[in-house]
Coordinates of C-alpha atoms in Angstrom, one line a residue:
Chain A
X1 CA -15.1 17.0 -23.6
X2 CA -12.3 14.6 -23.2
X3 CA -12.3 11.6 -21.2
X4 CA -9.4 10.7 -19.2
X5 CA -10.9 7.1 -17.9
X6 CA -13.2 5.3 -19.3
X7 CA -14.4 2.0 -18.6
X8 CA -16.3 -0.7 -20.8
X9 CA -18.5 -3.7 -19.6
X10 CA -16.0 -3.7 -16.9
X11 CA -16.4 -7.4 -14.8
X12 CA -14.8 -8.7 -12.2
X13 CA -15.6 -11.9 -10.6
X14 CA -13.9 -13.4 -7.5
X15 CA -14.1 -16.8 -7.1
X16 CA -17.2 -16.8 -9.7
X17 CA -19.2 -13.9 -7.4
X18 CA -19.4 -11.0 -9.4
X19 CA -18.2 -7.8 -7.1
X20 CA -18.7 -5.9 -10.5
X21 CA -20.5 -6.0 -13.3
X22 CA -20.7 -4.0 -16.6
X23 CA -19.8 -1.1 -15.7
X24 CA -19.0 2.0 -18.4
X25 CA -17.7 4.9 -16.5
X26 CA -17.0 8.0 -18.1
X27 CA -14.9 10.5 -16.0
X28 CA -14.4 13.9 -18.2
X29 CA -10.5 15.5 -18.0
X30 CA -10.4 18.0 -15.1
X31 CA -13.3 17.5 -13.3
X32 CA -14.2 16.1 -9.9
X33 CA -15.8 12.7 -10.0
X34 CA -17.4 11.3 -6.8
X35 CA -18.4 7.8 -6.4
X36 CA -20.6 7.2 -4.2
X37 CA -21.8 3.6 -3.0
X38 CA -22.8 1.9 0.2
X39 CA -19.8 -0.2 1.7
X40 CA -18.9 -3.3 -0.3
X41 CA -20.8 -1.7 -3.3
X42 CA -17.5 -2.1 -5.6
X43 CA -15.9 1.1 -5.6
X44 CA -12.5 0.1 -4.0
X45 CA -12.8 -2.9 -6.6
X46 CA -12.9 -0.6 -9.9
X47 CA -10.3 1.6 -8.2
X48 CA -8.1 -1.5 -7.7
X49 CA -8.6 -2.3 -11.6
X50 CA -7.6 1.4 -12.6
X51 CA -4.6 1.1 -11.2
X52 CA -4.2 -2.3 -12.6
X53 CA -3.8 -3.8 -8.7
X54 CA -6.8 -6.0 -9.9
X55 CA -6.9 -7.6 -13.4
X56 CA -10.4 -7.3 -15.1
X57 CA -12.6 -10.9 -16.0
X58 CA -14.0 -8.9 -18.7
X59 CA -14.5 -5.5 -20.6
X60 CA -11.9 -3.1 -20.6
X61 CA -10.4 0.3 -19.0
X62 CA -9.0 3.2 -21.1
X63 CA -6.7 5.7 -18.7
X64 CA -5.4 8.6 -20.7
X65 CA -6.8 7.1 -24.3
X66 CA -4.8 4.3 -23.8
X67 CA -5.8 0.9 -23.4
X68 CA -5.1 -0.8 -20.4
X69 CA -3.8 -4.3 -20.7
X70 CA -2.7 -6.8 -17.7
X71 CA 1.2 -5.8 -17.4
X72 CA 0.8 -1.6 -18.6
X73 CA 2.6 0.2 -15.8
X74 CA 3.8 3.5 -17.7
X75 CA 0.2 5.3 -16.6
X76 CA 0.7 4.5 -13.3
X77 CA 3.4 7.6 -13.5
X78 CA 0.9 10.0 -14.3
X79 CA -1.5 9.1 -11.3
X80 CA -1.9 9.4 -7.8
X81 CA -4.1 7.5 -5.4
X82 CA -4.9 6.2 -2.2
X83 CA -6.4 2.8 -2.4
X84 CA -8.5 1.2 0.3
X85 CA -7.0 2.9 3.4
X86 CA -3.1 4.9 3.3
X87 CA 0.1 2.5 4.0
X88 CA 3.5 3.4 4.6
X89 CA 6.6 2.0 5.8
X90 CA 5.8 3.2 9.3
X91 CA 9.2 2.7 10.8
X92 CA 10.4 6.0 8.2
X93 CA 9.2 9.7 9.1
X94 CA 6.7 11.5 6.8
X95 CA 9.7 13.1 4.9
X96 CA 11.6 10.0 4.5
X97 CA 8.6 8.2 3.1
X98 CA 7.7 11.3 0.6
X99 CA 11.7 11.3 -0.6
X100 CA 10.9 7.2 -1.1
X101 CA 7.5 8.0 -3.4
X102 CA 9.5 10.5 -5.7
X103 CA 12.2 8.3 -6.7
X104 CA 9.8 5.6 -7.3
X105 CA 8.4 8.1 -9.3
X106 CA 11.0 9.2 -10.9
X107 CA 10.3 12.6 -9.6
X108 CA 13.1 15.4 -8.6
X109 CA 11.6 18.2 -8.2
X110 CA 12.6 17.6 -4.1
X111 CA 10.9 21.3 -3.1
X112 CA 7.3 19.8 -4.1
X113 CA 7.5 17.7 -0.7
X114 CA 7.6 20.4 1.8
X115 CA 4.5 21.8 -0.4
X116 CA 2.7 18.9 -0.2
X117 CA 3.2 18.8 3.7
X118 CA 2.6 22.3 3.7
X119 CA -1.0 21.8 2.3
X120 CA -1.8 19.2 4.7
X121 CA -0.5 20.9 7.5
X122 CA 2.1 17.8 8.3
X123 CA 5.1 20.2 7.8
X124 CA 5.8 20.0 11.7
X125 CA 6.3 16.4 12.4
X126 CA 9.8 16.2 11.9
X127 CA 11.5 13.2 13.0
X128 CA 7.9 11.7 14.0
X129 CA 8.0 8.2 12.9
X130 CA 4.4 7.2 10.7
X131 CA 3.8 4.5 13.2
X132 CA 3.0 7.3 16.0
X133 CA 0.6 8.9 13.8
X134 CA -3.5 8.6 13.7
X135 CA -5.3 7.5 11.4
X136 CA -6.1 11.2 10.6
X137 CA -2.8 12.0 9.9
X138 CA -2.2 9.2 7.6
X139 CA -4.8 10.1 5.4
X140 CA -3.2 13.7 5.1
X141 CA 0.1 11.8 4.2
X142 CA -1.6 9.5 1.7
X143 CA -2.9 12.6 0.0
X144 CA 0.2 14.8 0.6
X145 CA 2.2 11.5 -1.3
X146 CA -0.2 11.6 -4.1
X147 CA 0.1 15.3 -4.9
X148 CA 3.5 15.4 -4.2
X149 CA 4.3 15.0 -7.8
X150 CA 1.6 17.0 -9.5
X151 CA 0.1 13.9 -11.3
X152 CA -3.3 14.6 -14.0
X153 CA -5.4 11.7 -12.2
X154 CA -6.0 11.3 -8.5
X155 CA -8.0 8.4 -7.0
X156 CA -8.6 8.4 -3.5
X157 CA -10.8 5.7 -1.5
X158 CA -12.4 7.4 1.2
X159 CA -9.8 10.2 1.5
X160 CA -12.1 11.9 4.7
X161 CA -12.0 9.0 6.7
X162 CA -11.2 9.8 10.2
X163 CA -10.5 13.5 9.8
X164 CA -12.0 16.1 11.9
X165 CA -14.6 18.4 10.4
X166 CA -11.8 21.2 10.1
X167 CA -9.8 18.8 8.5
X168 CA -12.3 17.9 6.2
X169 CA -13.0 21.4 5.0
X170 CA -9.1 22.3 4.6
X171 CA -9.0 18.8 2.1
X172 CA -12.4 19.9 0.4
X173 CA -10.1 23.3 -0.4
X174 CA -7.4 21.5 -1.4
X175 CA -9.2 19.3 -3.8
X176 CA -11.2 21.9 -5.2
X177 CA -7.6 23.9 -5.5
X178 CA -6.2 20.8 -7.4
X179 CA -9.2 20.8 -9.9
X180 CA -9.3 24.7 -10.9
X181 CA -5.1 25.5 -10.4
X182 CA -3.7 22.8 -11.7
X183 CA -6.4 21.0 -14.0
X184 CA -5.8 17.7 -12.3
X185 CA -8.9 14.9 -12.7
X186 CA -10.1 13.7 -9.4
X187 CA -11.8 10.3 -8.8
X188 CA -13.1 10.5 -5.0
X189 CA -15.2 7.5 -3.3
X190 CA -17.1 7.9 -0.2
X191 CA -20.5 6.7 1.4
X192 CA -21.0 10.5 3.1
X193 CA -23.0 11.7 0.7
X194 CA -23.0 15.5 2.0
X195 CA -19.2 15.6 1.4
X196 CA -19.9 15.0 -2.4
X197 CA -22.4 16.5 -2.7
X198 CA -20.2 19.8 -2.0
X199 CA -17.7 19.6 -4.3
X200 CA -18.3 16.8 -6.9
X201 CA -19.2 17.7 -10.7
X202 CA -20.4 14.2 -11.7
X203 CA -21.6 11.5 -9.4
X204 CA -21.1 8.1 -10.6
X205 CA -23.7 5.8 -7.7
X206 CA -22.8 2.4 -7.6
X207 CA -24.5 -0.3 -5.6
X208 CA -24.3 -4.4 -5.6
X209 CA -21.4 -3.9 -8.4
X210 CA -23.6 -1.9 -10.9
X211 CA -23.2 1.4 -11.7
X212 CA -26.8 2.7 -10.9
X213 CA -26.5 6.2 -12.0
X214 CA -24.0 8.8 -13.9
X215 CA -25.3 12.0 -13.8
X216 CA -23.8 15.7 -13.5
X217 CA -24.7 17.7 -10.2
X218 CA -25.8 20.2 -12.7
X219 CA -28.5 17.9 -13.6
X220 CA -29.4 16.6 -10.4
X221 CA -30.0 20.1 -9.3
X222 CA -32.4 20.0 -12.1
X223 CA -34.3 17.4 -10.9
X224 CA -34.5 17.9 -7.3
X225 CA -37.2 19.9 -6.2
X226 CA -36.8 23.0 -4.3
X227 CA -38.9 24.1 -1.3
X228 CA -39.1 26.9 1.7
X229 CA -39.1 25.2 5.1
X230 CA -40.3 27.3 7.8
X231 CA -39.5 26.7 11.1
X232 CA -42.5 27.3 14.0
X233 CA -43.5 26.3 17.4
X234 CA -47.4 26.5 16.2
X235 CA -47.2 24.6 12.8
X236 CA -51.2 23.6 12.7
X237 CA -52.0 27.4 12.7
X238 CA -49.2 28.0 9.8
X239 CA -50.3 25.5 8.3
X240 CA -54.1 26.6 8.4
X241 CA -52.6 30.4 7.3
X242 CA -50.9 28.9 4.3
X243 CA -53.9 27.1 3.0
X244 CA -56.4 29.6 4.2
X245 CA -55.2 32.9 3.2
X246 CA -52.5 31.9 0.7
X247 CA -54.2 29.5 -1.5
X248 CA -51.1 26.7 -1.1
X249 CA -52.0 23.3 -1.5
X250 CA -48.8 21.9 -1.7
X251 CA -47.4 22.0 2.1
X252 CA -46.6 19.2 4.1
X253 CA -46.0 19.3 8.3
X254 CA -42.8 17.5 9.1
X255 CA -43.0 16.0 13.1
X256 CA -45.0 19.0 14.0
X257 CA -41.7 21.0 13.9
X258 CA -41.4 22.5 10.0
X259 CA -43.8 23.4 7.3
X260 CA -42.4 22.8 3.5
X261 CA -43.8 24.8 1.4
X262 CA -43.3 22.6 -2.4
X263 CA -45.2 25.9 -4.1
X264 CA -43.1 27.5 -6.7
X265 CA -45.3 30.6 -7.7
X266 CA -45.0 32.1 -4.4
X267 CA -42.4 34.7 -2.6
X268 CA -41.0 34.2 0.7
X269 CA -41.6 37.5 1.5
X270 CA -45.4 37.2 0.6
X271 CA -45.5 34.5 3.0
X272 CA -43.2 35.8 5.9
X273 CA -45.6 39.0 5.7
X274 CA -48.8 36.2 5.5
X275 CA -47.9 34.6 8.6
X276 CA -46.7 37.5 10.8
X277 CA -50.0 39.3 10.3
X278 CA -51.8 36.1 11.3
X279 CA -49.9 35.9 14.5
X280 CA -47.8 33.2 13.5
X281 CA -44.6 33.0 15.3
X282 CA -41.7 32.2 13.1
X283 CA -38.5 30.7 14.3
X284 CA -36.7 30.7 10.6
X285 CA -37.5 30.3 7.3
X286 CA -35.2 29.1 4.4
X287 CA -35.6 28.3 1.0
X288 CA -34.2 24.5 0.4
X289 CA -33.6 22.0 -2.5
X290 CA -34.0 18.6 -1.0
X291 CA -30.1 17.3 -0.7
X292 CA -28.0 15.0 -2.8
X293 CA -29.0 12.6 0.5
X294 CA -32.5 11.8 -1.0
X295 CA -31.7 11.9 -4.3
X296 CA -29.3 9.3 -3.8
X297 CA -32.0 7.4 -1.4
X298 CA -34.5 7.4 -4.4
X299 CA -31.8 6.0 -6.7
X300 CA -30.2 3.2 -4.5
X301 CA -34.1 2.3 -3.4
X302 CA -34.9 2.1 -7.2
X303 CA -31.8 -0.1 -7.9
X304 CA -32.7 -2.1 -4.8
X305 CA -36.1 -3.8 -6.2
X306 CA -34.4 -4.8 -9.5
X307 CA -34.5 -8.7 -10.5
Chain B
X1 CA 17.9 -2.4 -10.8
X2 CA 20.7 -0.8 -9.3
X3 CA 18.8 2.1 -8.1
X4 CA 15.6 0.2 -7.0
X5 CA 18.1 -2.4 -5.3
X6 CA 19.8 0.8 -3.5
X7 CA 16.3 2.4 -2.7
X8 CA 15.4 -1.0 -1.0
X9 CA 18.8 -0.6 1.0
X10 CA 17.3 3.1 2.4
X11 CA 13.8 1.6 2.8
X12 CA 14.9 -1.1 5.1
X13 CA 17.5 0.2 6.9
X14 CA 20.9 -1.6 5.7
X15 CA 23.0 -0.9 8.2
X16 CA 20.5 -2.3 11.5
X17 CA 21.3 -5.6 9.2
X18 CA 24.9 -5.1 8.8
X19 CA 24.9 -4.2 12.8
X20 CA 23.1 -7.6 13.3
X21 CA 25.7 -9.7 11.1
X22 CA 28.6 -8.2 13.1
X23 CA 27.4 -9.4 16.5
X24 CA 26.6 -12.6 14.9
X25 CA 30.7 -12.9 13.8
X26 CA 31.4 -11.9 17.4
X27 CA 29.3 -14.7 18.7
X28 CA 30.4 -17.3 16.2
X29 CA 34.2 -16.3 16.9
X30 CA 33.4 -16.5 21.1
X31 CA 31.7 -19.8 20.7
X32 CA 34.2 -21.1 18.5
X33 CA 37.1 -20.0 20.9
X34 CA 35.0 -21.9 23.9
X35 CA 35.4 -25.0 22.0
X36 CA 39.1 -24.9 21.6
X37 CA 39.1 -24.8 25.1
X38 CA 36.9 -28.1 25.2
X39 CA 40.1 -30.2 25.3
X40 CA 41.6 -28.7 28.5
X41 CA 38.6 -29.5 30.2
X42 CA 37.4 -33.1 29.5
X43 CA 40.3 -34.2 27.0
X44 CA 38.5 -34.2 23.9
X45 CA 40.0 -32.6 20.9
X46 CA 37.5 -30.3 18.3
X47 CA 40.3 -29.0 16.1
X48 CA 41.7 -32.4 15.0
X49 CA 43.4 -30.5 12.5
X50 CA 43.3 -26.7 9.9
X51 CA 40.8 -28.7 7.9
X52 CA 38.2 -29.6 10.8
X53 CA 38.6 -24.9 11.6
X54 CA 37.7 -24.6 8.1
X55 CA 34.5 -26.5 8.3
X56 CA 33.4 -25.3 11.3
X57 CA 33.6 -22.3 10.4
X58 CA 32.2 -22.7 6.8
X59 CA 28.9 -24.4 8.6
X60 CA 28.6 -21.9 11.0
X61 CA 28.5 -19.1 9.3
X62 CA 26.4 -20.5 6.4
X63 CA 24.1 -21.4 9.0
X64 CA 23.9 -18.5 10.5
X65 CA 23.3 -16.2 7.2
X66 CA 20.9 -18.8 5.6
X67 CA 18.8 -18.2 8.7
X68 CA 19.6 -14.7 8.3
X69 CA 18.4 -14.4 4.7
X70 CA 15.0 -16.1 5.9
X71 CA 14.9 -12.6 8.2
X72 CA 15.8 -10.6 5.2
X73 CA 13.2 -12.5 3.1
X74 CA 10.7 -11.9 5.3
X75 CA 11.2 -8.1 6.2
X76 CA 12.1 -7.2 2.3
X77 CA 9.3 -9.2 0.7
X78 CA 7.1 -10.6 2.9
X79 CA 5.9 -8.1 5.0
X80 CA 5.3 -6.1 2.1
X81 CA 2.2 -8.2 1.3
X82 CA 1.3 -9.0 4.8
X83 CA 1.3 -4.7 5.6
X84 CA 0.3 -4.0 2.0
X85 CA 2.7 -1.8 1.5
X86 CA 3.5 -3.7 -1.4
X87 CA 0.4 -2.0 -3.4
X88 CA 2.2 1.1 -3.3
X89 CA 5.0 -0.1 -4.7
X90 CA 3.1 -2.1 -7.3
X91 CA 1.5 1.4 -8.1
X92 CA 4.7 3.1 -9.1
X93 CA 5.5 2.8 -13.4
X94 CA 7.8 -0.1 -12.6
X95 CA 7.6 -3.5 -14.2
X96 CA 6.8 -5.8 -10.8
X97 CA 8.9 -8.5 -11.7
X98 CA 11.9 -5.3 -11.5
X99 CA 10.5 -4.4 -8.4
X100 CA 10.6 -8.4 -7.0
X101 CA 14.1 -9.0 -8.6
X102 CA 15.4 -6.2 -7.0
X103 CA 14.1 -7.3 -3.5
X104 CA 15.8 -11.1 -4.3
X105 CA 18.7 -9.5 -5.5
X106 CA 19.6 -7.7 -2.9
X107 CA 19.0 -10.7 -0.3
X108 CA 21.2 -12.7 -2.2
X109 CA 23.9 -10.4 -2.6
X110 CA 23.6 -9.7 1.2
X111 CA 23.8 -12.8 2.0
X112 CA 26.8 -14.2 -0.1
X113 CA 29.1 -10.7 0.9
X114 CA 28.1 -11.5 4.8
X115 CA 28.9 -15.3 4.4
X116 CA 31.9 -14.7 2.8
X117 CA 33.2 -11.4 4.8
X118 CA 32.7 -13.7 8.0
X119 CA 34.4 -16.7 6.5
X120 CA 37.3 -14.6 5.7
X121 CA 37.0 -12.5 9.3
X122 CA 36.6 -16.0 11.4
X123 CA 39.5 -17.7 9.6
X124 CA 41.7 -14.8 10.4
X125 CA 41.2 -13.7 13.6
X126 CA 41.2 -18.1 14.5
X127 CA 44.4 -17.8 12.7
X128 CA 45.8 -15.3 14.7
X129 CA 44.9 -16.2 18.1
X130 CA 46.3 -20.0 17.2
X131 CA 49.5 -18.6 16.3
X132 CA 49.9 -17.6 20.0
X133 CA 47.6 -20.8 21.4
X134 CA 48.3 -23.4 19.6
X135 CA 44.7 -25.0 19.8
X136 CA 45.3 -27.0 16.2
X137 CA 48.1 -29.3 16.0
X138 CA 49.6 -29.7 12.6
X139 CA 50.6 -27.8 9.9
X140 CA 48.8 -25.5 7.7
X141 CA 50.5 -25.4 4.5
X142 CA 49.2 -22.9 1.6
X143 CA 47.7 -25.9 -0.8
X144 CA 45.8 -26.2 2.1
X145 CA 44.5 -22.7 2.3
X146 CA 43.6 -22.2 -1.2
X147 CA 41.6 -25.8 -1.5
X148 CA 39.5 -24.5 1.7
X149 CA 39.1 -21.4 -0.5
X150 CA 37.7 -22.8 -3.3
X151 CA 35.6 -25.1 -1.2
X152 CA 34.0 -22.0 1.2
X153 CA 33.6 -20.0 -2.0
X154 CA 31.6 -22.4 -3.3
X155 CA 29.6 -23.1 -0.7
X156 CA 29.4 -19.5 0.3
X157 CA 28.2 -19.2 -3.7
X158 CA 25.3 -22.4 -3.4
X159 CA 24.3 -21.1 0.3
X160 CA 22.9 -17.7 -0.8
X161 CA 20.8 -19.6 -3.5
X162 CA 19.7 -21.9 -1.2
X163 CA 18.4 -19.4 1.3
X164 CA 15.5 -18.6 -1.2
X165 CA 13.8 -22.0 -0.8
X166 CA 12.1 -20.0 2.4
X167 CA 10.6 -17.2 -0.4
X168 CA 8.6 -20.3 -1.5
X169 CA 6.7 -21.6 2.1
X170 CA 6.5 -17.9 3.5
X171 CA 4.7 -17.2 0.1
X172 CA 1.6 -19.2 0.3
X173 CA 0.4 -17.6 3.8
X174 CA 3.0 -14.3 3.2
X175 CA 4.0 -15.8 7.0
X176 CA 7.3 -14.2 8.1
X177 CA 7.6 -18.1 11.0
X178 CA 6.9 -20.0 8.3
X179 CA 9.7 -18.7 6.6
X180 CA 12.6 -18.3 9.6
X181 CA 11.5 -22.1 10.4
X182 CA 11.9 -23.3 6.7
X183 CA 15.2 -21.9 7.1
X184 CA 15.9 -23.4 10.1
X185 CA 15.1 -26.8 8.0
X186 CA 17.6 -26.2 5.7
X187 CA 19.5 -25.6 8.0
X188 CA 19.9 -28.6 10.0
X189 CA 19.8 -30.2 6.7
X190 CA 23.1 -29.2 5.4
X191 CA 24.8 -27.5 8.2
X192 CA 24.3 -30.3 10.8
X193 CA 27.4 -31.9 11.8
X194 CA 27.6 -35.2 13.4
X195 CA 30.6 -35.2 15.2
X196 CA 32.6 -36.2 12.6
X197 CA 32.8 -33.1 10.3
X198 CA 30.7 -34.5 8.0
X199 CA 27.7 -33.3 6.7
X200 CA 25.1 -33.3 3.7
X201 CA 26.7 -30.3 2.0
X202 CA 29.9 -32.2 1.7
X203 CA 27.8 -34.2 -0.8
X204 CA 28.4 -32.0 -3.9
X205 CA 25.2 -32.7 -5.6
X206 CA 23.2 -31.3 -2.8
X207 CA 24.4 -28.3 -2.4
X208 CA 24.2 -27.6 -6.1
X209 CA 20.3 -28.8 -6.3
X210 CA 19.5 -27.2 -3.4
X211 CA 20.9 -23.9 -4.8
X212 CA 19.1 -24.7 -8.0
X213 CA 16.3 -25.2 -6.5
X214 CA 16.4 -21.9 -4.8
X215 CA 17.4 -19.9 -8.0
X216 CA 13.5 -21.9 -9.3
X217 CA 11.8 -20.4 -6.6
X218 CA 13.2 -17.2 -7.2
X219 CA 12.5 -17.1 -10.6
X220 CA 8.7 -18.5 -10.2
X221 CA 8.2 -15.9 -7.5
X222 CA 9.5 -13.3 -10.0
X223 CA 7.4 -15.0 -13.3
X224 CA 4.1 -14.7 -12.8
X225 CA 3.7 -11.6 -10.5
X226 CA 1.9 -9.1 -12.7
X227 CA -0.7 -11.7 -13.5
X228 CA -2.2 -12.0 -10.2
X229 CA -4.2 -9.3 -7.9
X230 CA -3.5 -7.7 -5.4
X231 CA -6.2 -7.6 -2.8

């Protein structure tokens, strides 16, 4: 598959501290690329350098199979991004600052701004000035600017910062939307892991300014291991049932609230049935694979007893 | 440049500016007219002769709009960096030095139209009401007219260079005071008058250094700008 960024031993040292070091990213045309990190991990950093806000100290980026060299700008015309947190000029209304962005652009395609508002439900503000608005509604402007002119690569720094949970969901469909309609790349940082999780393809996990981990969520689902957590008020006796009549060795009690069941061989009907019959009263049972949350836990803890 | 210099125009809002310069004619032109009234009151005369209306009028307005560029300096480029807007702007396919030429263009052409205009408004209007008051004595005769001309063209000409030397203290801490009081330096430097009609802008080297040095700044705030990061 083609790569539409790729980094290289990428450095950068401020004031001889390294806030990145040799990094090779690889982020495939057309899919969604989270980067996760803890705050002050780097991520903002190697966002800055894609966009060229931040020359490198050393190694090199490739955007679009081109090299990227200290004064390159043309690329920047075939991105969009929100870097660190959305700015505007605040004293201009949502419109007026869109109108600004396309003829920076060199965009004229005028009917793509009331679309962009449309998806982020900003349509209504009218003659609101961008001061008034929270910080919420910002970040819908910052992505509603960046879309506006259907560009191939998107980077947004913490786009879900201070939206509501509804909000959240709308921009998850809207990314996704982006991604499968329109073939757009998107490069998407955050520290919420579940957020991702959802709707990331590769997960690039950067900590201390070291890439710690690239790794497709098809393969992670691979390597996380699934189990059926059962929820029960008498966990002791489901536990004794499981063990007893099933044969499972492989259960652990969690706070005396749920049982995991880490057994692959067995059927959760089998065991419903098992632990009915025993007089075991069952509040819910699910089958789970442990999240992204741990999997990312096991990696940062791995990359944290390094030299 | 013409169309990043107009959107710059839009972005900022000409016209609050052009509002802004207009009072600032009417207040020169009342204060002005206060002082031809000096005499009546404690016998002194301001307006020895057309001459002494020319250069107060010359170092009034050029102090006014050097001061006035400072504003311009700081709302156009300064605050850029200090609200970071400037990273969007350095994230468009434009070469930055376009984008900060544009932003010095426009501050200098601003500047040299409003000096000018008001030079041209002040004398006129003085003019006028003269012809009925008769605050000047003597004559004004046309060789007269066209040296002051020349001479306020010039000076209109080194002023808007000079009001860049501001770009270059506001700079270092992107501080919009820093810069309005830099102007205010300059200011007092060349636009002070010591009773006589006389100041340092009437030596002609000064005015052109000064203005040279304010084209450097421009130029070295221009140079090196897609070098450095922006954090």
């Amino acid at each position: 598959m083609e790569h539409i960024v790729r980094t290289n031993r990428l450095t950068k040292a401020f004031q001889g501290q390294e806030v990145v070091s040799n990094v090779s990213m690889n982020i495939r045309k057309g899919e969604i690329y989270g980067f996760l990190g803890p705050n002050g991990a780097g991520k903002t950093t190697m966002m800055k350098m894609m966009t060229n806000l931040v020359k490198p100290t050393s190694g090199e980026i490739e955007i679009f199979g081109e090299k990227l060299t200290p004064d390159s700008y043309h690329f920047l015309g075939r991105m969009g991004t929100i870097i660190e947190y959305p700015v505007f000029y605040d004293k201009l209304t949502a419109r007026e600052n869109l109108e600004l962005h396309c003829d920076y652009m060199g965009y004229y395609n005028k009917k793509s701004i009331d679309e962009a508002l449309e998806l982020v439900n900003l349509i209504d503000t009218g003659k609101k000035k961008v001061k008034s608005f929270s910080l919420g509604m910002k970040q819908r402007l910052g992505i509603a600017r960046a879309i506006t002119t259907k560009p191939e690569l998107l980077i947004f720094d913490e786009p879900i910062n201070g939206l509501d949970p509804l909000g959240i969901k709308e921009l998850r469909d809207v990314f996704r939307m982006l991604c499968k309609e329109y073939g757009t790349t998107l490069l998407i940082s955050s520290h919420i892991l579940g957020e991702i999780e959802q709707i990331a393809d590769t997960i690039g996990v950067i900590q201390s300014g070291r890439l710690l981990r690239e790794i497709t969520m098809a393969e992670i689902h691979e390597e996380t291991t699934n189990y059926i957590e059962i929820i029960t008020s008498d966990c002791s006796k489901a536990a004794y049932v499981l063990t007893d009549k099933l044969q499972l060795n492989n259960i652990k009690v969690i706070d005396n609230q749920f049982v995991r069941i880490y057994d692959q061989h067995i059927a959760q009907s089998e065991i419903t049935k098992t632990l009915v019959l025993n007089d075991v009263v069952i509040d819910s049972i699910h089958k789970r694979s442990s999240s992204l949350e741990d999997y990312f836990m096991q990696v940062l803890n791995g990359g944290g007893v390094r030299d | 440049m013409i169309k990043l210099m107009k959107l710059e125009l839009r972005k900022f809002k000409i016209m609050g500016y052009i509002r802004g310069a207009a009072i600032a004619n009417v207040i020169i032109f009342g204060f002005m007219m206060l002082m031809s009234y000096t005499p009546e009151l404690d016998g002194t005369t301001v307006f020895r002769d057309y001459s002494t209306v020319f250069s107060m009028i010359d170092v009034f307005t050029r102090g006014t709009f050097i001061i006035f560029a400072a504003v311009l300096l700081g709302r156009f480029v300064i605050d850029e960096f200090n609200h970071k807007t400037i990273t969007v702007l350095f994230m468009y396919p434009i070469k930055r030095q376009k984008i900060i030429a544009a932003k010095l263009m426009v501050v200098i052409i601003f500047t040299f139209i409003c000096i000018v205009i008001s030079m041209a408004f002040l004398s006129t209007v003085f003019l006028i009401v003269n012809a009925f008051t008769h605050f000047v004595p003597g004559e004004l005769t046309m060789t007269l007219v066209m040296q002051q001309v020349v001479k306020l063209g010039f000076n209109a000409l080194s002023a808007c260079f000079m009001a860049l030397i501001p770009l270059y203290f506001g700079m270092r801490k992107y501080s919009l005071p820093t810069t309005i009081v830099s102007s205010v330096i300059i200011v007092m430097l060349t636009c002070s008058n010591n009773g006589g009609g006389f100041n340092l802008n009437d030596f002609i080297i000064i005015p052109i250094l000064l203005a040279f040095a304010g084209a450097a700044i421009g130029y070295m705030a221009i140079r090196k700008i897609d070098q450095i990061d922006i954090n």
